[in-house]
Amino acid sequence: MSRRRSAVRAGDTRAAWLFISPWVVGFLIFTLYPLIYTGYLSLTDYDVINDPSFVGLDNFRALVSDDKVMLALRNTAVFALMSVPVKIVLSFFLALLLNKAGRATGFFRTAFFLPKMTPPVAIGILLLLMFNGQSGLVNEVLGWFGINGPAWTTDPTWVKPGLVLMSLWTVGASVIILLAALRNVPQELYDAARVDGAGWWAQTRHITVPMTSGAIFFLVIVDTIAALQSFTEAYTAYFGAGNSTYGNDAALFYAIYLFQQAFQFLHMGYASAMALLLFVIIMAITAVQVRLSKRFVFYAGEQS
Amino acid sequence: MQRRARAYLSMAAVGTVLLTGCAQGTGGGETSNATYDRGTKLSGKVSVMGFGATDEIGKVRLDEAKKALGSKVKVKLIPGDLDIQQFLSSVASGDAPEVVYADRGQIGSFASRGAVIPLDDCIKGEKIDTSAFRSSALDAVTFRGHVYGIPEFNVVQIIQANADLLRRAGLTLDDVNGSSWSKVSAANKRLTRTVGGKLKVIGFDSKLPEFLPLWAKANGADLISADGKTAQIDDPKVVQALTWAVGIYNAQGGFGKVKAYRDSADFFGSGNQYATGTLGAMPMEQWYVNVLNDVSPKAPMAFDTVRDRQGQPIAFASGSAWAIPKGSKNPGAACRFARVMTQTSSWVKAAQERVRLRQKDGGLFTGVLTGNVEADKKIQAMIKPSGDQKWDKAIQAEYTANDHTFSMPANPAGQEFETAWQDGVNRVLNGQQSPKAAMAQAQKEAQKALDDAWAEIGK
């Protein structure tokens, strides 16, 4: 009997492996192998064309003394710290609104999601048009209220805030996720709260936020990682073909500097070391976030 | 089952061998023992990377090249501009194109990495007359005493100004051609117009960061030594040139304002800065004359060469070149291709076709600037007065500039060197650093890049 059960279990296991095998193969070829190879390249001097030559930890030593690495890290950190909270708060607010929209929700859901379909390169170009200090739409609107808008695209102080605001263009995806989470909050909880005399703010604070904290936490993790890897929009606007000679230090994100080292200067070894450093930083930040989440995130499943 | 698999495998292997056999053609398949001879009959394939025969100047010469290679050679253009990484990867994986079309500024980096081969044998075998090439163009592709590229187009800058705005401000071309920097600064102030804090007319655009080498040279300084080994970015004359050129922007409310206004203009359309009277003058590449002539033939234009501080014409030459990658499977054919694409008779034929087409649609033939002095002379002789003095002046300025060019020598860290000085200029433009401090930092970065790259070659 037990032998048969274990045979069945072995069969199940095999089937399970078979089902996940496409993912496993993909992971091995497209994630694990490049990761290991990056680790190897980071210990070499490699210019794409000549064979890599082993240089030990030289690349990592150079990383530490490279002022631009520090600048790029600082830029990226500041961008992430600004963009993630703004994005989460705005998407939560929009999701709350959509949740109240009744029948029109479907339409608005699509409308909010549509901008997400814009290719990132187009968003970079859009940034230059909308945030043009002289004739951009943003400053024109600010002008209606008597505000003299800044030079978003050239003044180093305003370059990152401009990029943060532009990143809100794709807030639609987060809104959809949060909306789904809101829909899952049991109505009884609100009914009970109302009976207890709780107002909108108390309900949001004590029911909505805790009950959607799982989704919020997911977005915090995903958005943080995306912000730390941010590349296309800033590259297109400040370093790409349209601006082949004008670049702005304030927009030099880590991934952009990595790209320059790898594909413009052909320092693949150095760029690999940079990639590994970013990997470690992202791992560390995510680990801290997961640890902190234990205190703030509520999982209904854990109670049962 | 197994047998069938083995059969497939051997078929694939044989197929591969056959294909590589086909790909060989003349030249022996190894660039190191290639033979170049103008009289040899050629066969095989020539795949061309980085070149698109998009207009008649490209198409006619491509046809000439195909003719010279003979019917047994198949020429294939790989679509798209040159992607450096794609090119180098193809060389590294032994799948290099037979010939590559690149910016002259990239040739030094390619040569230093061994990605392209020296062309001494090619030049000798195909009897390419290098004396016909412009020396500034040849210098840009000469690395450690060997020529690595056959120069193609030439790009120079001329002063392009709005005659109406000049006249109304009581100015002449002499005030904006750079012969006197104080005059340019004064003209800039008179031409600039600001309404309610908003820039309405850009007086003079010194075109930073890209034209720093031009202003530095006009002030008697080079950004890099002739041997391509020493950066000279912190030279007081470079700092002086930068300080002046940035001052032009500062007098108009800062670079941010000028750039934002410049970005909002319809650069390639009829709403360009000259047609709308929103720009006094700027140095600009000669091809823009064609754009202006096409989209706004009635714009009140005035042209002159850029002048150095002694009043002599000056231009920074850039452009493209043909090179043969390491591992090119048909270097003999690649060499002949490069020769025919750049020889005088091909340029002249291409220019004749352009003249014909321009006449047909009533447009102006503004000449073609090449790295070949002989071709330039012959093509210039084909230009007829248009009857509109301003465009004739443009062409005249173009050709005068072409005769007074300088270039940066090939070096193994071309891209990093350029990034270093451009980032430095950008820091000044963004108000983050003074010209002196920015150039000192750029000097340090550029010299390190040069030292590292040259040391790599010495290994």
Coordinates of N, CA and C in Angstrom, one line a residue, chain A residues 24-156:
Chain A
V24 N 12.1 26.0 -15.4 CA 13.4 25.7 -14.9 C 14.4 25.9 -15.9
V25 N 14.2 25.4 -17.1 CA 15.1 25.5 -18.2 C 15.4 27.0 -18.5
G26 N 14.3 27.7 -18.6 CA 14.4 29.2 -18.8 C 15.3 29.8 -17.7
F27 N 15.0 29.4 -16.5 CA 15.7 30.0 -15.4 C 17.2 29.7 -15.5
L28 N 17.5 28.4 -15.8 CA 18.9 28.0 -15.9 C 19.7 28.7 -17.0
I29 N 19.0 28.9 -18.1 CA 19.7 29.4 -19.3 C 19.7 31.0 -19.3
F30 N 18.5 31.5 -18.9 CA 18.5 33.0 -19.0 C 18.7 33.8 -17.7
T31 N 18.8 33.1 -16.6 CA 19.0 33.8 -15.3 C 20.3 33.3 -14.6
L32 N 20.3 32.0 -14.3 CA 21.4 31.5 -13.5 C 22.7 31.5 -14.3
Y33 N 22.7 31.1 -15.5 CA 23.9 31.0 -16.3 C 24.5 32.5 -16.5
P34 N 23.6 33.4 -17.0 CA 24.2 34.8 -17.1 C 24.7 35.4 -15.8
L35 N 24.1 35.0 -14.7 CA 24.5 35.5 -13.4 C 25.9 34.9 -13.1
I36 N 26.1 33.6 -13.3 CA 27.4 33.0 -13.0 C 28.4 33.6 -13.9
Y37 N 28.0 33.8 -15.2 CA 29.0 34.3 -16.2 C 29.4 35.8 -15.8
T38 N 28.4 36.5 -15.4 CA 28.6 37.9 -14.9 C 29.7 37.9 -13.8
G39 N 29.5 36.9 -12.9 CA 30.4 36.8 -11.8 C 31.8 36.6 -12.3
Y40 N 31.9 35.7 -13.3 CA 33.2 35.4 -13.9 C 33.8 36.6 -14.6
L41 N 33.0 37.3 -15.4 CA 33.5 38.4 -16.2 C 33.9 39.5 -15.2
S42 N 33.3 39.7 -14.1 CA 33.6 40.8 -13.2 C 35.0 40.6 -12.7
L43 N 35.6 39.5 -12.8 CA 37.0 39.3 -12.4 C 38.0 39.4 -13.5
T44 N 37.5 39.9 -14.7 CA 38.3 39.9 -15.9 C 38.3 41.3 -16.5
D45 N 39.3 41.4 -17.4 CA 39.3 42.6 -18.3 C 38.8 42.1 -19.6
Y46 N 37.7 42.6 -20.1 CA 37.1 42.0 -21.3 C 36.5 43.2 -22.2
D47 N 36.9 43.2 -23.4 CA 36.4 44.3 -24.3 C 35.5 43.8 -25.4
V48 N 34.9 42.7 -25.3 CA 34.0 42.1 -26.3 C 34.8 41.3 -27.4
I49 N 35.9 41.9 -27.8 CA 36.5 41.3 -29.0 C 37.7 40.4 -28.6
N50 N 38.5 40.8 -27.6 CA 39.6 40.0 -27.2 C 39.2 39.1 -26.0
D51 N 39.8 37.9 -25.9 CA 39.4 37.0 -24.8 C 39.5 37.7 -23.4
P52 N 38.6 37.4 -22.5 CA 38.8 38.0 -21.2 C 40.1 37.6 -20.5
S53 N 40.7 38.6 -19.8 CA 41.9 38.2 -19.1 C 41.7 38.4 -17.6
F54 N 42.1 37.5 -16.8 CA 41.8 37.5 -15.4 C 42.6 38.7 -14.7
V55 N 41.8 39.5 -13.9 CA 42.5 40.6 -13.2 C 42.2 40.6 -11.7
G56 N 41.6 39.5 -11.2 CA 41.3 39.4 -9.8 C 40.3 40.4 -9.4
L57 N 40.5 41.1 -8.3 CA 39.5 42.0 -7.8 C 39.7 43.4 -8.2
D58 N 40.5 43.6 -9.2 CA 40.8 45.0 -9.7 C 39.6 45.8 -10.0
N59 N 38.6 45.1 -10.7 CA 37.4 45.9 -11.1 C 36.7 46.4 -9.9
F60 N 36.6 45.6 -8.8 CA 35.9 46.0 -7.6 C 36.7 47.1 -6.9
R61 N 38.0 47.0 -6.9 CA 38.8 48.1 -6.3 C 38.6 49.4 -7.1
A62 N 38.5 49.3 -8.4 CA 38.3 50.5 -9.2 C 36.9 51.1 -8.9
L63 N 35.9 50.2 -8.7 CA 34.5 50.6 -8.4 C 34.5 51.5 -7.2
V64 N 35.2 51.1 -6.2 CA 35.2 51.8 -4.9 C 35.8 53.3 -5.1
S65 N 36.7 53.4 -6.0 CA 37.4 54.7 -6.1 C 36.8 55.5 -7.3
D66 N 35.8 55.0 -7.9 CA 35.2 55.7 -9.1 C 34.1 56.7 -8.6
D67 N 34.4 58.0 -8.7 CA 33.4 59.0 -8.2 C 32.1 58.9 -8.9
K68 N 32.1 58.5 -10.2 CA 30.9 58.4 -11.0 C 30.0 57.3 -10.4
V69 N 30.6 56.2 -9.9 CA 29.7 55.1 -9.4 C 29.0 55.7 -8.2
M70 N 29.7 56.5 -7.3 CA 29.0 57.0 -6.2 C 27.9 58.0 -6.6
L71 N 28.2 58.8 -7.6 CA 27.2 59.8 -8.1 C 26.0 59.0 -8.6
A72 N 26.3 58.0 -9.4 CA 25.2 57.2 -10.0 C 24.3 56.5 -8.9
L73 N 25.0 56.0 -7.9 CA 24.3 55.3 -6.8 C 23.4 56.3 -6.1
R74 N 24.0 57.5 -5.8 CA 23.3 58.6 -5.1 C 22.0 59.0 -5.9
N75 N 22.2 59.2 -7.2 CA 21.1 59.6 -8.1 C 20.0 58.6 -8.0
T76 N 20.4 57.3 -8.2 CA 19.4 56.2 -8.2 C 18.7 56.1 -6.9
A77 N 19.4 56.2 -5.8 CA 18.8 56.1 -4.5 C 17.8 57.2 -4.3
V78 N 18.2 58.5 -4.6 CA 17.3 59.6 -4.5 C 16.0 59.4 -5.3
F79 N 16.2 59.0 -6.5 CA 15.1 58.7 -7.4 C 14.1 57.7 -6.9
A80 N 14.7 56.6 -6.3 CA 13.9 55.5 -5.8 C 13.1 56.0 -4.5
L81 N 13.8 56.8 -3.7 CA 13.2 57.3 -2.5 C 12.1 58.2 -2.8
M82 N 12.2 59.0 -3.9 CA 11.2 59.9 -4.3 C 10.0 59.2 -5.0
S83 N 10.4 58.4 -6.0 CA 9.4 57.8 -6.9 C 8.5 56.8 -6.2
V84 N 9.1 55.9 -5.4 CA 8.3 54.7 -4.9 C 7.1 55.2 -4.0
P85 N 7.4 56.0 -3.0 CA 6.3 56.5 -2.1 C 5.2 57.3 -2.9
V86 N 5.7 58.2 -3.8 CA 4.7 59.0 -4.6 C 3.8 58.1 -5.4
K87 N 4.5 57.1 -6.1 CA 3.7 56.2 -6.9 C 2.7 55.3 -6.1
I88 N 3.1 54.8 -5.0 CA 2.3 54.0 -4.2 C 1.1 54.8 -3.7
V89 N 1.4 56.0 -3.1 CA 0.3 56.8 -2.6 C -0.7 57.2 -3.7
L90 N -0.2 57.6 -4.8 CA -1.1 58.0 -5.9 C -1.9 56.8 -6.4
S91 N -1.3 55.7 -6.6 CA -2.0 54.6 -7.1 C -3.1 54.1 -6.1
F92 N -2.8 54.2 -4.8 CA -3.7 53.8 -3.8 C -4.9 54.7 -3.8
F93 N -4.6 56.0 -4.0 CA -5.7 57.0 -4.0 C -6.6 56.8 -5.2
L94 N -5.9 56.6 -6.4 CA -6.7 56.3 -7.6 C -7.5 55.1 -7.5
A95 N -7.0 54.0 -6.9 CA -7.7 52.8 -6.7 C -8.9 53.0 -5.9
L96 N -8.7 53.8 -4.8 CA -9.9 54.1 -3.9 C -11.0 54.8 -4.7
L97 N -10.6 55.7 -5.5 CA -11.6 56.4 -6.4 C -12.3 55.5 -7.3
L98 N -11.5 54.6 -8.0 CA -12.0 53.7 -9.0 C -13.0 52.7 -8.3
N99 N -12.7 52.3 -7.1 CA -13.5 51.4 -6.3 C -14.9 52.0 -6.1
K100 N -15.0 53.3 -6.1 CA -16.3 54.0 -5.8 C -17.0 54.3 -7.2
A101 N -16.3 54.0 -8.3 CA -16.9 54.5 -9.6 C -18.1 53.7 -10.0
G102 N -18.4 52.6 -9.4 CA -19.6 51.8 -9.8 C -19.4 51.2 -11.1
R103 N -20.5 51.4 -12.0 CA -20.5 50.8 -13.3 C -19.4 51.3 -14.2
A104 N -18.9 52.5 -14.0 CA -17.9 53.1 -14.9 C -16.5 52.6 -14.6
T105 N -16.4 51.7 -13.6 CA -15.1 51.2 -13.2 C -14.3 50.6 -14.4
G106 N -15.1 49.8 -15.2 CA -14.4 49.1 -16.3 C -13.8 50.1 -17.2
F107 N -14.5 51.2 -17.6 CA -14.0 52.2 -18.5 C -12.7 52.8 -17.9
F108 N -12.8 53.3 -16.7 CA -11.7 54.0 -16.1 C -10.5 53.1 -15.9
R109 N -10.8 51.8 -15.6 CA -9.7 50.8 -15.4 C -8.9 50.8 -16.7
T110 N -9.5 50.7 -17.8 CA -8.8 50.7 -19.1 C -8.1 52.0 -19.3
A111 N -8.9 53.1 -19.0 CA -8.3 54.4 -19.3 C -7.0 54.6 -18.5
F112 N -7.0 54.2 -17.2 CA -5.8 54.3 -16.4 C -4.7 53.4 -16.8
F113 N -5.1 52.3 -17.4 CA -4.0 51.3 -17.8 C -3.4 51.7 -19.1
L114 N -4.1 52.3 -20.0 CA -3.6 52.6 -21.3 C -2.2 53.2 -21.4
P115 N -1.9 54.3 -20.6 CA -0.6 54.9 -20.7 C 0.5 53.9 -20.4
K116 N 0.2 52.9 -19.7 CA 1.2 51.8 -19.4 C 1.7 51.2 -20.7
M117 N 0.9 51.2 -21.7 CA 1.2 50.6 -23.0 C 2.2 51.4 -23.8
T118 N 2.5 52.7 -23.3 CA 3.4 53.5 -24.1 C 4.8 52.9 -24.0
P119 N 5.6 52.8 -25.1 CA 6.9 52.3 -25.0 C 7.8 53.3 -24.1
P120 N 8.7 52.7 -23.3 CA 9.5 53.6 -22.4 C 10.3 54.7 -23.2
V121 N 10.7 54.3 -24.4 CA 11.5 55.3 -25.2 C 10.6 56.5 -25.5
A122 N 9.3 56.2 -25.8 CA 8.4 57.3 -26.1 C 8.1 58.2 -24.9
I123 N 8.1 57.5 -23.7 CA 7.9 58.3 -22.5 C 9.1 59.2 -22.3
G124 N 10.3 58.8 -22.6 CA 11.5 59.6 -22.5 C 11.4 60.9 -23.4
I125 N 10.9 60.7 -24.6 CA 10.7 61.8 -25.5 C 9.6 62.7 -25.0
L126 N 8.5 62.1 -24.5 CA 7.4 62.8 -24.0 C 7.8 63.7 -22.8
L127 N 8.7 63.2 -22.0 CA 9.3 63.9 -20.9 C 9.9 65.3 -21.4
L128 N 10.7 65.1 -22.5 CA 11.3 66.3 -23.0 C 10.3 67.4 -23.6
L129 N 9.2 66.8 -24.1 CA 8.2 67.8 -24.7 C 7.4 68.4 -23.5
M130 N 6.9 67.5 -22.6 CA 5.9 68.0 -21.6 C 6.6 68.9 -20.6
F131 N 7.9 68.5 -20.3 CA 8.6 69.3 -19.2 C 9.6 70.3 -19.8
N132 N 9.5 70.6 -21.1 CA 10.3 71.7 -21.6 C 10.1 73.0 -20.8
G133 N 11.2 73.5 -20.3 CA 11.1 74.7 -19.4 C 10.5 75.9 -20.1
Q134 N 10.6 76.0 -21.4 CA 10.2 77.2 -22.2 C 8.7 77.0 -22.7
S135 N 8.5 75.9 -23.3 CA 7.2 75.7 -23.9 C 6.4 74.5 -23.5
G136 N 6.9 73.8 -22.5 CA 6.2 72.5 -22.1 C 4.9 72.7 -21.5
L137 N 4.1 71.6 -21.6 CA 2.7 71.6 -21.1 C 2.7 71.9 -19.6
V138 N 3.6 71.2 -18.9 CA 3.6 71.3 -17.4 C 3.7 72.7 -17.0
N139 N 4.7 73.4 -17.5 CA 4.9 74.8 -17.1 C 3.8 75.7 -17.6
E140 N 3.2 75.3 -18.7 CA 2.1 76.2 -19.1 C 0.9 76.1 -18.1
V141 N 0.6 74.8 -17.7 CA -0.4 74.6 -16.7 C -0.1 75.4 -15.4
L142 N 1.2 75.2 -15.0 CA 1.6 75.9 -13.8 C 1.4 77.4 -13.9
G143 N 1.7 77.9 -15.2 CA 1.5 79.3 -15.4 C 0.1 79.8 -15.2
W144 N -0.9 79.0 -15.4 CA -2.3 79.4 -15.2 C -2.5 79.8 -13.7
F145 N -1.7 79.2 -12.9 CA -1.8 79.5 -11.4 C -0.8 80.5 -11.0
G146 N -0.2 81.1 -11.9 CA 0.8 82.2 -11.6 C 2.1 81.6 -11.2
I147 N 2.3 80.3 -11.4 CA 3.6 79.7 -11.0 C 4.6 79.7 -12.2
N148 N 5.8 80.2 -12.0 CA 6.8 80.2 -13.0 C 7.6 78.9 -12.9
G149 N 7.2 78.0 -13.7 CA 7.8 76.6 -13.6 C 9.3 76.6 -13.8
P150 N 10.0 75.6 -13.3 CA 11.4 75.6 -13.4 C 11.9 75.0 -14.8
A151 N 13.2 75.0 -15.0 CA 13.7 74.3 -16.2 C 13.9 72.8 -15.9
W152 N 12.8 72.1 -16.0 CA 12.8 70.7 -15.6 C 13.9 69.8 -16.2
T153 N 14.2 70.1 -17.5 CA 15.0 69.2 -18.3 C 16.5 69.7 -18.3
T154 N 16.8 70.8 -17.7 CA 18.2 71.2 -17.7 C 18.8 71.6 -16.4
D155 N 17.9 72.1 -15.5 CA 18.4 72.4 -14.1 C 18.6 71.2 -13.3
P156 N 19.8 70.9 -12.9 CA 20.1 69.6 -12.1 C 19.2 69.4 -10.9

